[in-house]
Coordinates of C-alpha atoms in Angstrom, one line a residue:
X1485 CA -13.3 -27.8 9.8
X1486 CA -11.7 -26.7 6.3
X1487 CA -13.0 -28.5 3.7
X1488 CA -16.3 -29.4 2.1
X1489 CA -18.0 -31.3 -0.2
X1490 CA -20.7 -33.1 -2.0
X1491 CA -23.4 -34.9 -3.7
X1492 CA -27.8 -33.9 -4.9
X1493 CA -29.7 -36.0 -6.9
X1494 CA -33.2 -37.0 -6.5
X1495 CA -31.6 -39.9 -9.1
X1496 CA -29.5 -41.3 -5.9
X1497 CA -26.3 -40.0 -5.3
X1498 CA -22.7 -42.2 -5.2
X1499 CA -20.7 -42.1 -1.7
X1500 CA -17.5 -42.7 -3.9
X1501 CA -17.5 -39.8 -5.9
X1502 CA -18.5 -38.0 -2.4
X1503 CA -15.5 -39.4 -1.1
X1504 CA -13.1 -39.3 -3.8
X1505 CA -13.6 -35.4 -3.4
X1506 CA -13.3 -35.1 0.0
X1507 CA -9.4 -37.0 -0.6
X1508 CA -8.8 -34.7 -3.4
X1509 CA -8.6 -31.7 -0.5
X1510 CA -7.1 -33.8 2.2
X1511 CA -4.7 -30.7 2.6
X1512 CA -7.1 -28.7 3.6
X1513 CA -8.2 -30.9 6.1
X1514 CA -5.1 -33.5 7.5
X1515 CA -7.0 -34.2 10.7
X1516 CA -10.7 -36.6 10.1
X1517 CA -13.1 -37.4 7.0
X1518 CA -16.1 -37.8 7.9
X1519 CA -19.3 -38.6 5.9
X1520 CA -23.5 -38.8 5.3
X1521 CA -25.1 -40.8 3.2
X1522 CA -28.2 -40.8 1.7
X1523 CA -29.6 -42.2 -1.2
X1524 CA -30.3 -38.8 -2.7
X1525 CA -27.8 -37.1 -0.4
X1526 CA -24.4 -37.5 0.4
X1527 CA -22.6 -35.0 2.3
X1528 CA -18.9 -34.9 3.6
X1529 CA -15.6 -33.3 4.8
X1530 CA -12.6 -32.7 6.2
X1531 CA -11.0 -31.8 9.1
X1532 CA -8.3 -29.5 10.2
X1533 CA -8.8 -29.6 14.6
X1534 CA -8.3 -25.6 16.2
X1535 CA -11.6 -25.8 18.1
X1536 CA -12.8 -29.3 20.5
X1537 CA -10.5 -30.8 19.1
X1538 CA -11.6 -34.4 20.4
X1539 CA -15.6 -34.5 19.7
X1540 CA -16.0 -31.1 16.6
X1541 CA -16.0 -33.7 14.6
X1542 CA -18.9 -34.1 11.1
X1543 CA -21.0 -34.7 10.1
X1544 CA -23.3 -32.9 12.7
X1545 CA -26.7 -34.4 12.8
X1546 CA -30.1 -32.9 14.3
X1547 CA -31.8 -34.2 17.5
X1548 CA -33.6 -36.5 15.1
X1549 CA -31.5 -37.1 12.2
X1550 CA -32.6 -34.4 9.8
X1551 CA -31.2 -31.7 9.6
X1552 CA -27.2 -32.6 8.6
X1553 CA -24.4 -30.2 8.1
X1554 CA -21.2 -29.4 6.8
X1555 CA -19.0 -26.2 7.6
X1556 CA -15.9 -25.0 7.1
X1557 CA -14.7 -21.9 9.4
X1558 CA -15.1 -20.9 12.5
X1559 CA -18.7 -19.5 14.7
X1560 CA -16.4 -16.7 16.8
X1561 CA -20.2 -16.2 18.2
X1562 CA -20.6 -19.7 19.1
X1563 CA -20.5 -19.9 22.4
X1564 CA -23.2 -17.9 22.8
X1565 CA -25.5 -18.7 21.0
X1566 CA -25.0 -22.5 22.1
X1567 CA -26.2 -21.4 25.5
X1568 CA -28.8 -19.6 23.5
X1569 CA -29.4 -23.1 21.9
X1570 CA -29.5 -25.1 25.3
X1571 CA -31.5 -22.2 26.7
X1572 CA -34.4 -23.6 24.1
X1573 CA -34.0 -27.1 25.3
X1574 CA -31.4 -27.9 22.2
X1575 CA -29.0 -30.8 23.2
X1576 CA -25.7 -30.4 21.6
X1577 CA -23.4 -33.7 22.5
X1578 CA -20.2 -31.8 21.7
X1579 CA -18.6 -28.5 22.7
X1580 CA -18.0 -26.6 19.0
X1581 CA -19.3 -24.2 17.7
X1582 CA -20.5 -26.4 14.3
X1583 CA -23.3 -28.2 15.7
X1584 CA -25.2 -25.2 16.3
X1585 CA -26.1 -25.1 12.4
X1586 CA -28.8 -27.3 12.5
X1587 CA -30.4 -26.5 15.2
X1588 CA -30.0 -22.6 14.4
X1589 CA -31.7 -23.7 11.1
X1590 CA -34.4 -25.5 13.4
X1591 CA -35.0 -21.8 14.9
X1592 CA -34.4 -20.2 12.2
X1593 CA -34.6 -21.3 8.6
X1594 CA -32.0 -19.6 5.5
X1595 CA -32.2 -16.6 8.5
X1596 CA -29.2 -18.4 11.0
X1597 CA -26.9 -16.6 9.0
X1598 CA -27.7 -14.0 10.3
X1599 CA -26.7 -14.8 13.3
X1600 CA -23.2 -16.0 12.7
X1601 CA -20.4 -14.0 13.2
X1602 CA -17.2 -15.2 11.3
X1603 CA -16.2 -16.6 8.6
X1604 CA -18.0 -20.2 7.4
X1605 CA -19.1 -22.1 4.0
X1606 CA -21.6 -24.9 5.4
X1607 CA -24.0 -27.5 3.5
X1608 CA -27.1 -28.3 4.6
X1609 CA -29.3 -30.8 4.6
X1610 CA -33.1 -31.0 5.1
X1611 CA -33.5 -34.6 5.0
X1612 CA -37.4 -34.5 5.7
X1613 CA -37.3 -31.9 3.0
X1614 CA -35.7 -33.4 0.5
X1615 CA -33.6 -29.5 0.7
X1616 CA -30.0 -28.2 0.3
X1617 CA -28.9 -24.8 1.7
X1618 CA -25.5 -24.0 0.3
X1619 CA -24.1 -20.2 2.4
X1620 CA -20.9 -17.9 2.7
X1621 CA -20.3 -15.9 4.9
X1622 CA -20.4 -11.9 4.3
X1623 CA -17.4 -10.8 3.0
X1624 CA -16.4 -14.3 1.5
X1625 CA -13.6 -15.4 3.2
X1626 CA -14.6 -19.2 2.7
X1627 CA -14.6 -20.6 -1.1
X1628 CA -16.9 -22.2 -2.1
X1629 CA -17.8 -24.2 -6.2
X1630 CA -21.1 -25.6 -7.4
X1631 CA -22.0 -27.2 -10.3
X1632 CA -25.5 -28.8 -11.8
X1633 CA -24.9 -31.5 -14.7
X1634 CA -28.0 -33.6 -15.3
X1635 CA -29.6 -33.3 -11.8
X1636 CA -27.2 -33.3 -9.2
X1637 CA -26.2 -30.5 -7.7
X1638 CA -22.4 -30.7 -6.7
X1639 CA -20.1 -28.7 -4.9
X1640 CA -16.4 -28.5 -2.8
X1641 CA -14.7 -25.5 -1.4
X1642 CA -12.1 -26.4 -4.2
X1643 CA -12.9 -26.2 -7.8
X1644 CA -10.6 -29.4 -8.2
X1645 CA -12.9 -31.5 -5.9
X1646 CA -15.5 -31.6 -9.1
X1647 CA -12.9 -31.1 -12.3
X1648 CA -11.8 -34.3 -10.6
X1649 CA -14.2 -36.1 -12.0
X1650 CA -13.3 -36.7 -15.9
X1651 CA -17.4 -36.3 -16.6
X1652 CA -17.1 -32.0 -14.9
X1653 CA -13.6 -31.3 -16.3
X1654 CA -15.7 -29.5 -18.6
X1655 CA -14.0 -27.1 -20.6
X1656 CA -12.7 -23.8 -20.5
X1657 CA -15.5 -20.9 -19.8
X1658 CA -13.9 -18.2 -22.3
X1659 CA -15.8 -15.2 -20.9
X1660 CA -14.8 -16.2 -17.0
X1661 CA -10.6 -15.8 -19.2
X1662 CA -11.2 -12.9 -20.5
X1663 CA -12.6 -11.1 -16.9
X1664 CA -9.8 -13.1 -16.0
X1665 CA -7.4 -11.0 -17.8
X1666 CA -8.8 -8.5 -17.2
X1667 CA -8.9 -7.9 -12.6
X1668 CA -6.0 -10.7 -12.4
X1669 CA -8.5 -13.7 -10.9
X1670 CA -11.6 -15.1 -11.9
X1671 CA -14.8 -13.2 -10.3
X1672 CA -18.2 -14.7 -9.0
X1673 CA -20.7 -16.1 -9.7
X1674 CA -18.3 -17.5 -12.8
X1675 CA -15.1 -20.4 -12.8
X1676 CA -13.1 -21.1 -15.0
X1677 CA -14.5 -23.9 -16.2
X1678 CA -18.0 -24.4 -18.0
X1679 CA -20.8 -25.3 -16.5
X1680 CA -19.3 -24.7 -12.1
X1681 CA -20.3 -21.2 -10.6
X1682 CA -18.7 -19.7 -7.3
X1683 CA -21.3 -19.0 -4.5
X1684 CA -20.6 -15.0 -4.4
X1685 CA -20.1 -13.9 -0.9
X1686 CA -22.5 -12.9 0.9
X1687 CA -25.2 -15.4 -0.2
X1688 CA -27.7 -18.8 -0.4
X1689 CA -28.2 -21.8 -2.5
X1690 CA -31.0 -23.6 -2.3
X1691 CA -31.8 -27.0 -4.0
X1692 CA -35.0 -28.7 -3.7
X1693 CA -36.7 -30.7 -6.8
X1694 CA -34.2 -30.5 -8.8
X1695 CA -34.4 -26.3 -9.1
X1696 CA -32.5 -23.5 -8.3
X1697 CA -32.0 -20.9 -6.4
X1698 CA -29.6 -18.1 -5.3
X1699 CA -29.9 -15.0 -2.9
X1700 CA -28.2 -12.6 -1.3
X1701 CA -28.4 -12.0 1.8
X1702 CA -26.1 -9.3 3.7
X1703 CA -24.2 -6.3 1.7
X1704 CA -22.7 -3.3 3.4
X1705 CA -24.0 -0.5 4.4
X1706 CA -21.6 2.7 2.8
X1707 CA -23.5 4.9 3.3
X1708 CA -21.8 7.6 6.3
X1709 CA -23.0 9.6 9.3
X1710 CA -21.8 12.5 11.0
X1711 CA -18.7 12.6 12.5
X1712 CA -17.6 16.0 14.4
X1713 CA -14.6 17.2 14.6
X1714 CA -15.2 16.7 18.3
X1715 CA -16.1 13.3 18.3
X1716 CA -12.9 12.3 16.3
X1717 CA -10.9 10.3 19.2
X1718 CA -14.3 9.5 20.6
X1719 CA -14.6 7.0 17.1
X1720 CA -10.6 6.7 17.4
X1721 CA -11.7 5.2 20.8
X1722 CA -14.0 2.6 19.2
X1723 CA -12.0 1.7 16.7
X1724 CA -9.4 0.4 18.6
X1725 CA -12.1 -1.0 21.2
X1726 CA -13.6 -3.1 18.7
X1727 CA -10.4 -4.2 16.8
X1728 CA -8.5 -5.2 20.7
X1729 CA -12.5 -7.1 20.6
X1730 CA -12.2 -9.0 17.0
X1731 CA -8.6 -9.9 17.1
X1732 CA -9.8 -11.5 20.4
X1733 CA -11.3 -13.2 19.3
X1734 CA -10.2 -14.9 16.4
X1735 CA -6.8 -15.7 19.5
X1736 CA -9.4 -18.2 20.5
X1737 CA -8.8 -21.9 19.6
X1738 CA -5.9 -25.1 21.1
X1739 CA -3.7 -25.0 18.6
X1740 CA -0.6 -23.5 18.4
X1741 CA -1.1 -19.0 17.2
X1742 CA 0.9 -16.6 15.1
X1743 CA 0.6 -14.2 12.8
X1744 CA 1.8 -12.7 9.6
X1745 CA 4.2 -8.9 10.0
X1746 CA 4.9 -7.4 6.9
X1747 CA 5.8 -4.2 8.1
X1748 CA 3.0 -2.3 6.7
X1749 CA 0.5 -0.4 8.6
X1750 CA -2.6 -3.2 8.9
X1751 CA -0.8 -6.4 10.0
X1752 CA 1.6 -4.2 12.5
X1753 CA -2.1 -3.4 14.3
X1754 CA -3.1 -6.7 14.5
X1755 CA 0.3 -8.0 16.0
X1756 CA -0.2 -5.1 18.8
X1757 CA -3.7 -6.4 19.3
X1758 CA -2.7 -9.7 20.0
X1759 CA 0.0 -8.6 22.4
X1760 CA -2.2 -6.7 24.8
X1761 CA -4.6 -10.0 25.0
X1762 CA -2.2 -12.6 25.1
X1763 CA -0.2 -13.9 28.6
X1764 CA 3.1 -14.8 26.2
X1765 CA 4.8 -13.8 23.2
X1766 CA 3.4 -13.3 19.8
X1767 CA 4.2 -16.0 16.8
X1768 CA 5.6 -13.8 14.0
X1769 CA 6.0 -14.4 10.6
X1770 CA 7.8 -12.1 7.5
X1771 CA 9.1 -12.8 4.3
X1772 CA 10.9 -9.8 2.5
X1773 CA 13.7 -9.7 -0.7
X1774 CA 17.0 -8.9 -0.9
X1775 CA 15.4 -5.8 -3.9
X1776 CA 15.3 -2.9 -1.5
X1777 CA 12.0 -1.4 -3.4
X1778 CA 10.3 -4.5 -2.5
X1779 CA 11.5 -5.9 1.2
X1780 CA 9.7 -4.4 3.9
X1781 CA 12.1 -6.7 6.8
X1782 CA 13.3 -3.2 8.8
X1783 CA 9.7 -1.8 9.8
X1784 CA 8.8 -5.8 11.1
X1785 CA 11.3 -7.1 13.1
X1786 CA 10.7 -3.0 14.1
X1787 CA 7.3 -4.1 15.6
X1788 CA 8.7 -7.8 16.4
X1789 CA 10.7 -6.5 18.8
X1790 CA 8.4 -3.3 19.8
X1791 CA 6.3 -6.2 21.4
X1792 CA 8.4 -8.7 22.0
X1793 CA 7.5 -11.5 19.3
X1794 CA 9.2 -15.0 18.0
X1795 CA 9.4 -13.9 14.7
X1796 CA 10.8 -15.6 12.3
X1797 CA 12.4 -14.1 8.6
X1798 CA 12.5 -15.7 5.3
X1799 CA 14.1 -13.9 2.2
X1800 CA 13.9 -14.2 -1.7
X1801 CA 17.0 -13.5 -3.8
X1802 CA 15.6 -14.9 -6.8
X1803 CA 12.3 -16.3 -8.1
X1804 CA 11.8 -19.8 -6.6
X1805 CA 11.4 -22.1 -9.3
X1806 CA 10.7 -24.9 -6.7
X1807 CA 6.9 -23.2 -5.7
X1808 CA 5.9 -23.2 -9.0
X1809 CA 4.0 -26.8 -9.3
X1810 CA 2.4 -26.4 -5.5
X1811 CA 1.4 -22.9 -6.8
X1812 CA -0.3 -24.3 -9.6
X1813 CA -1.9 -27.1 -8.2
X1814 CA -3.7 -25.2 -4.8
X1815 CA -4.4 -23.1 -6.9
X1816 CA -7.1 -24.2 -9.2
X1817 CA -8.0 -21.5 -10.9
X1818 CA -5.3 -18.8 -13.2
X1819 CA -5.0 -16.4 -10.6
X1820 CA -2.0 -13.4 -11.5
X1821 CA -0.9 -11.7 -8.4
X1822 CA 2.2 -12.3 -8.2
X1823 CA 2.1 -12.5 -4.2
X1824 CA 0.2 -15.4 -4.2
X1825 CA 4.5 -17.0 -4.4
X1826 CA 5.7 -15.1 -1.3
X1827 CA 1.9 -15.6 0.5
X1828 CA 2.8 -19.5 -0.4
X1829 CA 6.4 -19.1 1.4
X1830 CA 5.2 -17.5 4.5
X1831 CA 2.0 -20.1 4.8
X1832 CA 5.0 -22.8 4.1
X1833 CA 7.0 -21.6 7.4
X1834 CA 4.7 -20.9 9.5
X1835 CA 2.1 -24.2 9.8
X1836 CA 6.3 -25.7 10.6
X1837 CA 4.9 -24.0 14.2
X1838 CA 1.5 -23.4 14.0
X1839 CA -1.9 -23.5 13.2
X1840 CA -3.9 -20.7 13.5
X1841 CA -2.3 -17.4 11.6
X1842 CA -3.7 -13.8 12.1
X1843 CA -4.1 -11.2 9.0
X1844 CA -3.8 -7.6 8.5
X1845 CA -6.5 -9.0 4.6
X1846 CA -9.7 -5.5 5.1
X1847 CA -7.7 -2.9 6.2
X1848 CA -7.5 -1.4 4.0
X1849 CA -10.7 -1.5 2.0
X1850 CA -12.7 0.0 5.5
X1851 CA -10.4 3.0 6.3
X1852 CA -8.9 4.0 3.0
X1853 CA -5.7 2.3 2.5
X1854 CA -4.9 1.7 -1.2
X1855 CA -2.9 4.8 -3.1
X1856 CA -5.4 4.0 -6.0
X1857 CA -8.6 6.2 -4.0
X1858 CA -6.0 9.1 -3.9
X1859 CA -5.9 8.6 -7.3
X1860 CA -9.5 8.1 -7.8
X1861 CA -10.3 11.3 -6.5
X1862 CA -7.9 13.6 -7.7
X1863 CA -8.3 12.9 -11.3
X1864 CA -12.5 12.7 -10.1
X1865 CA -11.3 17.0 -9.6
X1866 CA -10.0 17.3 -13.0
X1867 CA -13.6 18.9 -14.2
X1868 CA -13.4 18.0 -17.9
X1869 CA -15.9 19.4 -20.8
X1870 CA -16.5 16.2 -22.6
X1871 CA -15.7 17.4 -25.7
X1872 CA -12.1 17.2 -24.2
X1873 CA -12.0 13.6 -22.7
X1874 CA -11.5 11.4 -25.6
X1875 CA -8.0 14.0 -25.6
X1876 CA -7.0 14.0 -22.7
X1877 CA -7.5 10.1 -22.3
X1878 CA -5.1 9.9 -26.6
X1879 CA -2.6 12.3 -24.3
X1880 CA -2.7 9.8 -21.2
X1881 CA -1.8 6.6 -23.2
X1882 CA 0.5 8.8 -25.0
X1883 CA 2.5 9.8 -22.3
X1884 CA 2.3 5.9 -21.0
X1885 CA 3.7 4.7 -23.9
X1886 CA 6.8 7.0 -23.7
X1887 CA 7.2 6.2 -19.6
X1888 CA 8.7 2.8 -17.8
X1889 CA 5.8 2.5 -14.4
X1890 CA 6.2 4.1 -12.1
X1891 CA 7.8 7.0 -13.8
X1892 CA 6.4 10.2 -13.2
X1893 CA 6.2 10.3 -16.2
X1894 CA 3.7 7.2 -16.4
X1895 CA 1.3 8.6 -13.2
X1896 CA 1.5 11.8 -15.7
X1897 CA 0.0 10.0 -18.2
X1898 CA -2.5 8.3 -15.8
X1899 CA -4.0 10.7 -14.3
X1900 CA -4.4 12.6 -17.4
X1901 CA -6.4 9.2 -19.0
X1902 CA -9.3 9.0 -15.5
X1903 CA -9.2 12.6 -15.3
X1904 CA -11.7 12.1 -19.1
X1905 CA -13.7 9.0 -17.1
X1906 CA -16.9 8.2 -15.2
X1907 CA -16.6 6.8 -11.8
X1908 CA -16.7 3.6 -12.8
X1909 CA -14.6 3.8 -15.7
X1910 CA -12.0 5.1 -14.1
X1911 CA -12.1 2.1 -11.2
X1912 CA -12.3 -0.3 -13.8
X1913 CA -9.4 1.0 -16.2
X1914 CA -7.2 1.6 -13.2
X1915 CA -7.7 -2.1 -11.9
X1916 CA -7.1 -3.4 -15.8
X1917 CA -4.1 -5.6 -16.3
X1918 CA -4.9 -5.5 -20.3
X1919 CA -7.3 -3.8 -21.1
X1920 CA -9.9 -4.4 -23.3
X1921 CA -7.9 -3.4 -26.9
X1922 CA -4.7 -4.7 -25.2
X1923 CA -7.4 -8.7 -25.0
X1924 CA -8.0 -7.8 -29.0
X1925 CA -4.3 -7.5 -29.4
X1926 CA -4.0 -10.7 -28.4
X1927 CA -6.4 -13.4 -29.2
X1928 CA -6.7 -15.5 -32.2
X1929 CA -9.9 -14.6 -34.2
X1930 CA -11.6 -17.9 -33.0
X1931 CA -11.7 -16.7 -30.1
X1932 CA -12.9 -12.7 -30.4
X1933 CA -15.9 -14.1 -31.7
X1934 CA -15.8 -16.4 -28.8
X1935 CA -16.3 -13.4 -26.3
X1936 CA -17.8 -10.5 -28.8
X1937 CA -19.8 -8.3 -26.4
X1938 CA -18.7 -9.3 -23.5
X1939 CA -17.4 -6.0 -21.0
X1940 CA -15.3 -6.7 -18.0
X1941 CA -16.1 -3.7 -17.3
X1942 CA -19.6 -4.5 -16.7
X1943 CA -19.0 -6.2 -13.8
X1944 CA -17.9 -2.9 -11.6
X1945 CA -20.4 -0.7 -13.4
X1946 CA -23.6 -3.1 -12.0
X1947 CA -21.0 -2.8 -8.3
X1948 CA -21.2 0.4 -9.1
X1949 CA -24.5 0.9 -9.3
X1950 CA -25.3 -1.7 -6.8
X1951 CA -23.5 0.4 -4.1
X1952 CA -24.8 1.9 -0.8
X1953 CA -24.8 6.6 -1.3
X1954 CA -22.4 8.0 -0.9
X1955 CA -19.2 10.0 -1.9
X1956 CA -16.9 8.4 -5.0
X1957 CA -14.1 7.3 -2.6
X1958 CA -16.9 5.2 -0.2
X1959 CA -17.7 4.4 -3.1
X1960 CA -15.0 3.3 -4.8
X1961 CA -14.2 1.2 -1.0
X1962 CA -17.3 -0.6 -1.7
X1963 CA -17.1 -2.3 -5.3
X1964 CA -13.1 -3.3 -3.5
X1965 CA -15.5 -4.8 -0.9
X1966 CA -17.8 -6.7 -3.9
X1967 CA -15.0 -7.4 -6.1
X1968 CA -11.2 -7.2 -5.3
X1969 CA -11.2 -8.8 -1.6
X1970 CA -13.8 -11.5 -2.1
X1971 CA -11.9 -12.7 -5.4
X1972 CA -8.4 -11.9 -5.3
X1973 CA -6.5 -10.3 -1.6
X1974 CA -9.1 -13.9 -0.2
X1975 CA -8.8 -16.1 -2.7
X1976 CA -4.7 -16.1 -2.2
X1977 CA -5.1 -16.2 1.7
X1978 CA -7.4 -19.0 1.8
X1979 CA -5.2 -21.5 -0.8
X1980 CA -2.3 -21.1 0.4
X1981 CA -2.7 -21.0 4.1
X1982 CA -4.6 -24.1 3.8
X1983 CA -2.2 -25.5 1.3
X1984 CA -0.5 -25.4 4.7
X1985 CA -2.8 -26.7 6.4
X1986 CA -2.8 -23.3 8.2
X1987 CA -6.2 -21.7 9.6
X1988 CA -6.0 -17.4 8.9
X1989 CA -8.0 -15.2 10.4
X1990 CA -9.1 -11.3 9.4
X1991 CA -10.0 -8.8 12.1
X1992 CA -10.0 -6.3 10.1
X1993 CA -12.9 -8.0 7.9
X1994 CA -14.7 -8.6 11.5
X1995 CA -18.2 -7.5 9.9
X1996 CA -19.1 -5.7 13.2
X1997 CA -16.1 -4.2 12.7
X1998 CA -16.3 -3.3 8.8
X1999 CA -20.1 -2.5 9.5
X2000 CA -18.6 0.1 11.8
X2001 CA -15.6 1.5 9.4
X2002 CA -18.5 1.7 6.1
X2003 CA -19.9 4.8 7.6
X2004 CA -17.2 6.6 8.9
X2005 CA -17.3 10.2 6.2
X2006 CA -14.8 9.7 3.5
X2007 CA -12.6 12.9 5.2
X2008 CA -11.9 10.0 8.4
X2009 CA -10.4 7.5 6.2
X2010 CA -8.4 9.9 3.9
X2011 CA -7.6 13.1 5.2
X2012 CA -4.9 15.3 2.6
X2013 CA -2.9 13.5 1.6
X2014 CA -2.8 11.1 4.4
X2015 CA -4.3 7.4 4.0
X2016 CA -6.0 5.5 6.5
X2017 CA -6.4 8.6 9.3
X2018 CA -7.9 7.1 11.6
X2019 CA -6.9 4.1 11.6
X2020 CA -3.5 5.4 12.0
X2021 CA -4.8 8.3 14.4
X2022 CA -6.2 5.1 16.0
X2023 CA -3.0 3.5 16.9
X2024 CA -0.6 6.2 17.7
X2025 CA -0.3 5.0 20.9
X2026 CA 0.9 1.4 19.8
X2027 CA 2.8 1.8 16.8
X2028 CA 6.3 4.1 15.9
X2029 CA 4.4 7.7 14.4
X2030 CA 7.7 7.3 11.4
X2031 CA 6.5 3.6 10.5
X2032 CA 2.4 4.9 10.7
X2033 CA 3.4 7.6 8.3
X2034 CA 5.5 5.6 5.4
X2035 CA 3.4 4.7 2.1
X2036 CA 2.7 1.8 2.1
X2037 CA 4.2 -0.7 -0.5
X2038 CA 2.6 -3.3 -1.1
X2039 CA 3.0 -7.0 -0.8
X2040 CA 4.8 -7.0 -4.6
X2041 CA 8.3 -8.9 -6.0
X2042 CA 10.1 -7.8 -8.5
X2043 CA 8.5 -9.7 -11.8
X2044 CA 10.0 -7.9 -14.6
X2045 CA 13.0 -8.4 -13.5
X2046 CA 12.8 -11.9 -12.1
X2047 CA 11.2 -12.4 -16.5
X2048 CA 13.7 -11.0 -17.1
X2049 CA 16.2 -13.2 -15.9
X2050 CA 15.7 -16.2 -13.8
X2051 CA 12.2 -17.0 -14.9
X2052 CA 12.2 -15.5 -19.1
X2053 CA 13.7 -19.5 -19.9
X2054 CA 10.0 -20.6 -18.8
X2055 CA 7.8 -18.5 -19.2
X2056 CA 9.5 -17.6 -23.3
X2057 CA 8.6 -21.3 -23.2
X2058 CA 5.5 -22.6 -22.5
X2059 CA 3.5 -19.7 -23.8
X2060 CA 5.0 -20.8 -27.1
X2061 CA 5.0 -24.3 -27.5
X2062 CA 3.1 -26.9 -29.5
X2063 CA 1.7 -27.0 -26.5
X2064 CA 0.7 -22.9 -26.1
X2065 CA 0.1 -22.6 -29.9
X2066 CA -2.8 -25.1 -30.0
X2067 CA -5.3 -23.9 -27.1
X2068 CA -6.2 -21.2 -30.6
X2069 CA -6.6 -18.8 -27.9
X2070 CA -3.3 -16.1 -27.5
X2071 CA -2.1 -15.2 -31.3
X2072 CA 1.4 -16.2 -31.6
X2073 CA 3.3 -13.2 -33.0
X2074 CA 1.0 -10.9 -30.1
X2075 CA 2.7 -13.1 -27.2
X2076 CA 6.7 -13.2 -28.8
X2077 CA 5.8 -9.3 -29.3
X2078 CA 5.0 -9.4 -25.5
X2079 CA 8.3 -11.6 -24.3
X2080 CA 10.0 -9.0 -26.7
X2081 CA 9.6 -6.0 -26.1
X2082 CA 8.8 -7.0 -22.6
X2083 CA 13.1 -8.5 -22.6
X2084 CA 13.6 -5.1 -23.9
X2085 CA 12.4 -2.8 -21.5
X2086 CA 9.2 -2.2 -21.9
X2087 CA 6.7 -3.3 -18.5
X2088 CA 4.6 -6.2 -19.8
X2089 CA 5.3 -7.9 -16.2
X2090 CA 1.8 -7.6 -14.7
X2091 CA 0.6 -9.2 -18.2
X2092 CA 3.1 -11.7 -19.4
X2093 CA 2.5 -13.4 -15.6
X2094 CA -0.9 -13.4 -16.7
X2095 CA -1.1 -16.0 -19.9
X2096 CA 2.0 -17.9 -17.5
X2097 CA -0.6 -18.6 -15.1
X2098 CA -3.7 -19.7 -16.8
X2099 CA -0.9 -22.1 -19.2
X2100 CA 0.1 -24.1 -16.0
X2101 CA -3.6 -24.1 -14.8
X2102 CA -4.6 -25.5 -17.8
X2103 CA -1.2 -27.9 -17.6
X2104 CA -2.0 -29.2 -14.3
X2105 CA -6.0 -29.3 -14.3
X2106 CA -7.2 -29.8 -17.8
X2107 CA -4.6 -32.0 -19.6
X2108 CA -3.9 -31.9 -22.4
X2109 CA -7.2 -34.4 -24.8
X2110 CA -10.4 -34.4 -27.6
X2111 CA -11.9 -30.6 -26.8
X2112 CA -14.1 -28.6 -27.7
X2113 CA -11.9 -26.1 -26.2
X2114 CA -9.3 -26.0 -29.3
X2115 CA -10.8 -23.6 -32.1
X2116 CA -11.7 -25.7 -35.7
X2117 CA -8.9 -27.7 -37.5

């Protein structure tokens, strides 16, 4: 099941509204739909049939019909839960996972979320208590938007389902936009539309008698446990066992299954784990580029050959302009991670052959895979007297201005600038695509007035304050799990695959595996200059040694060159025309300078792309009309 929507109101709900919301998300569930209707509650669902294909229709109901649920996701331990419920006398009409929810609620109430192993967003209506429960999985693999207006609460798997109703379309939230420009995505609990929010990962929401309460039910404990050097091989063996189990659970289902194989360590590990437990060749899919610096197809081919997979490739030569309308439609909030382009294209390719695709998402956050962890740790070792911090920051910024992105001079500048900052500020600076100063320089006075005093860094500071005990390295990783992973990576995976009616599953995001990995000491994650130390040790017998040693590339695209070639006219036209200027948000002169400097050789590709995606999103989802979203004439 891949799309849910609904509304509750003491004054009554129009079923047609919820039906229209579900139709907006038909791509997420092309195999069927269902609706539960009461005076004050209507719940709807669209289905992508994977488990119990013939009998898993929704909504699902308790024996007496008082408890009703709609569900998006997969519960991998549902067989165990079904056996437990049947032993307690519950009657289950179907053989899938969805029906477990209503009976688990009867047994455990809201605490049912602790019994679920999988990815989920669900809505459960308790008709006896006139009470709605919304819940989202621990890490945030499945999305859930919600809002309250005139005493009515509405929810949906995608924002477009809510704002399709003109009364709910709302205006751009200036604070959400401010955070988007910093991080490339709109972080929870905001959405880009005022009055609509995202339920944060690992959280529940209860609506009853018009009152709303949101609670966090899960947070990763990243407190490291001691591991002696003599026990490292035992830890590596345990890692292999957990990865094999998590992969086996995600290979279940009645529809064709495959995997996305980039050639990196994480996706290669998942393919290896699948091949070890499959009686037939694994279907693998890869996207690459004519630009060598961004192309990993050679490494993906080696893994495919090693395990005898049925391998397919897609090659991009230039910016695929034809995909932009679909990108803007399916990513119904501004989203500036440019790897959404190859993600959508590989999902399209795989969707012609499989219904389920396994990914390597989550390996970097659990095992220390990002190169930025090395940079942040090295910066921390440059102990600096407070009086020197401003001088180092200024020197670092000057080196960056004088250099091109990726050069040794620029990296030296980053190191100097970060060395003079506290841990949370180092992380924020490294993850910022627009700094506070750059945003202030591109805003109009009207926009500055709307976000004065708002700091995106405060979100990171809060995440650091809430992270469990440990060294800075484990805290950086914990912050990633609570911000970058659900806000960027999982949004990209969910929306790109669901756009093509493909269900993505991520073994590294199994919460049992994540909880075990979180307790590993930092030196088993990064040792010297080696990232993912323990994971690579565990995979030594599964993957070639040189593949495990090679530097991480990431899933990037040649955006800088595209914006100087095929995308240059589009970016110029959309960002400088009367429609964009008329929004009154960005200073036209500052935008023009950004475009001109990039064309002349300065790399502003990430910032231009963020502005371009916002503009494309606005034209797609908030068509021009008289609105408070514009400055005074």
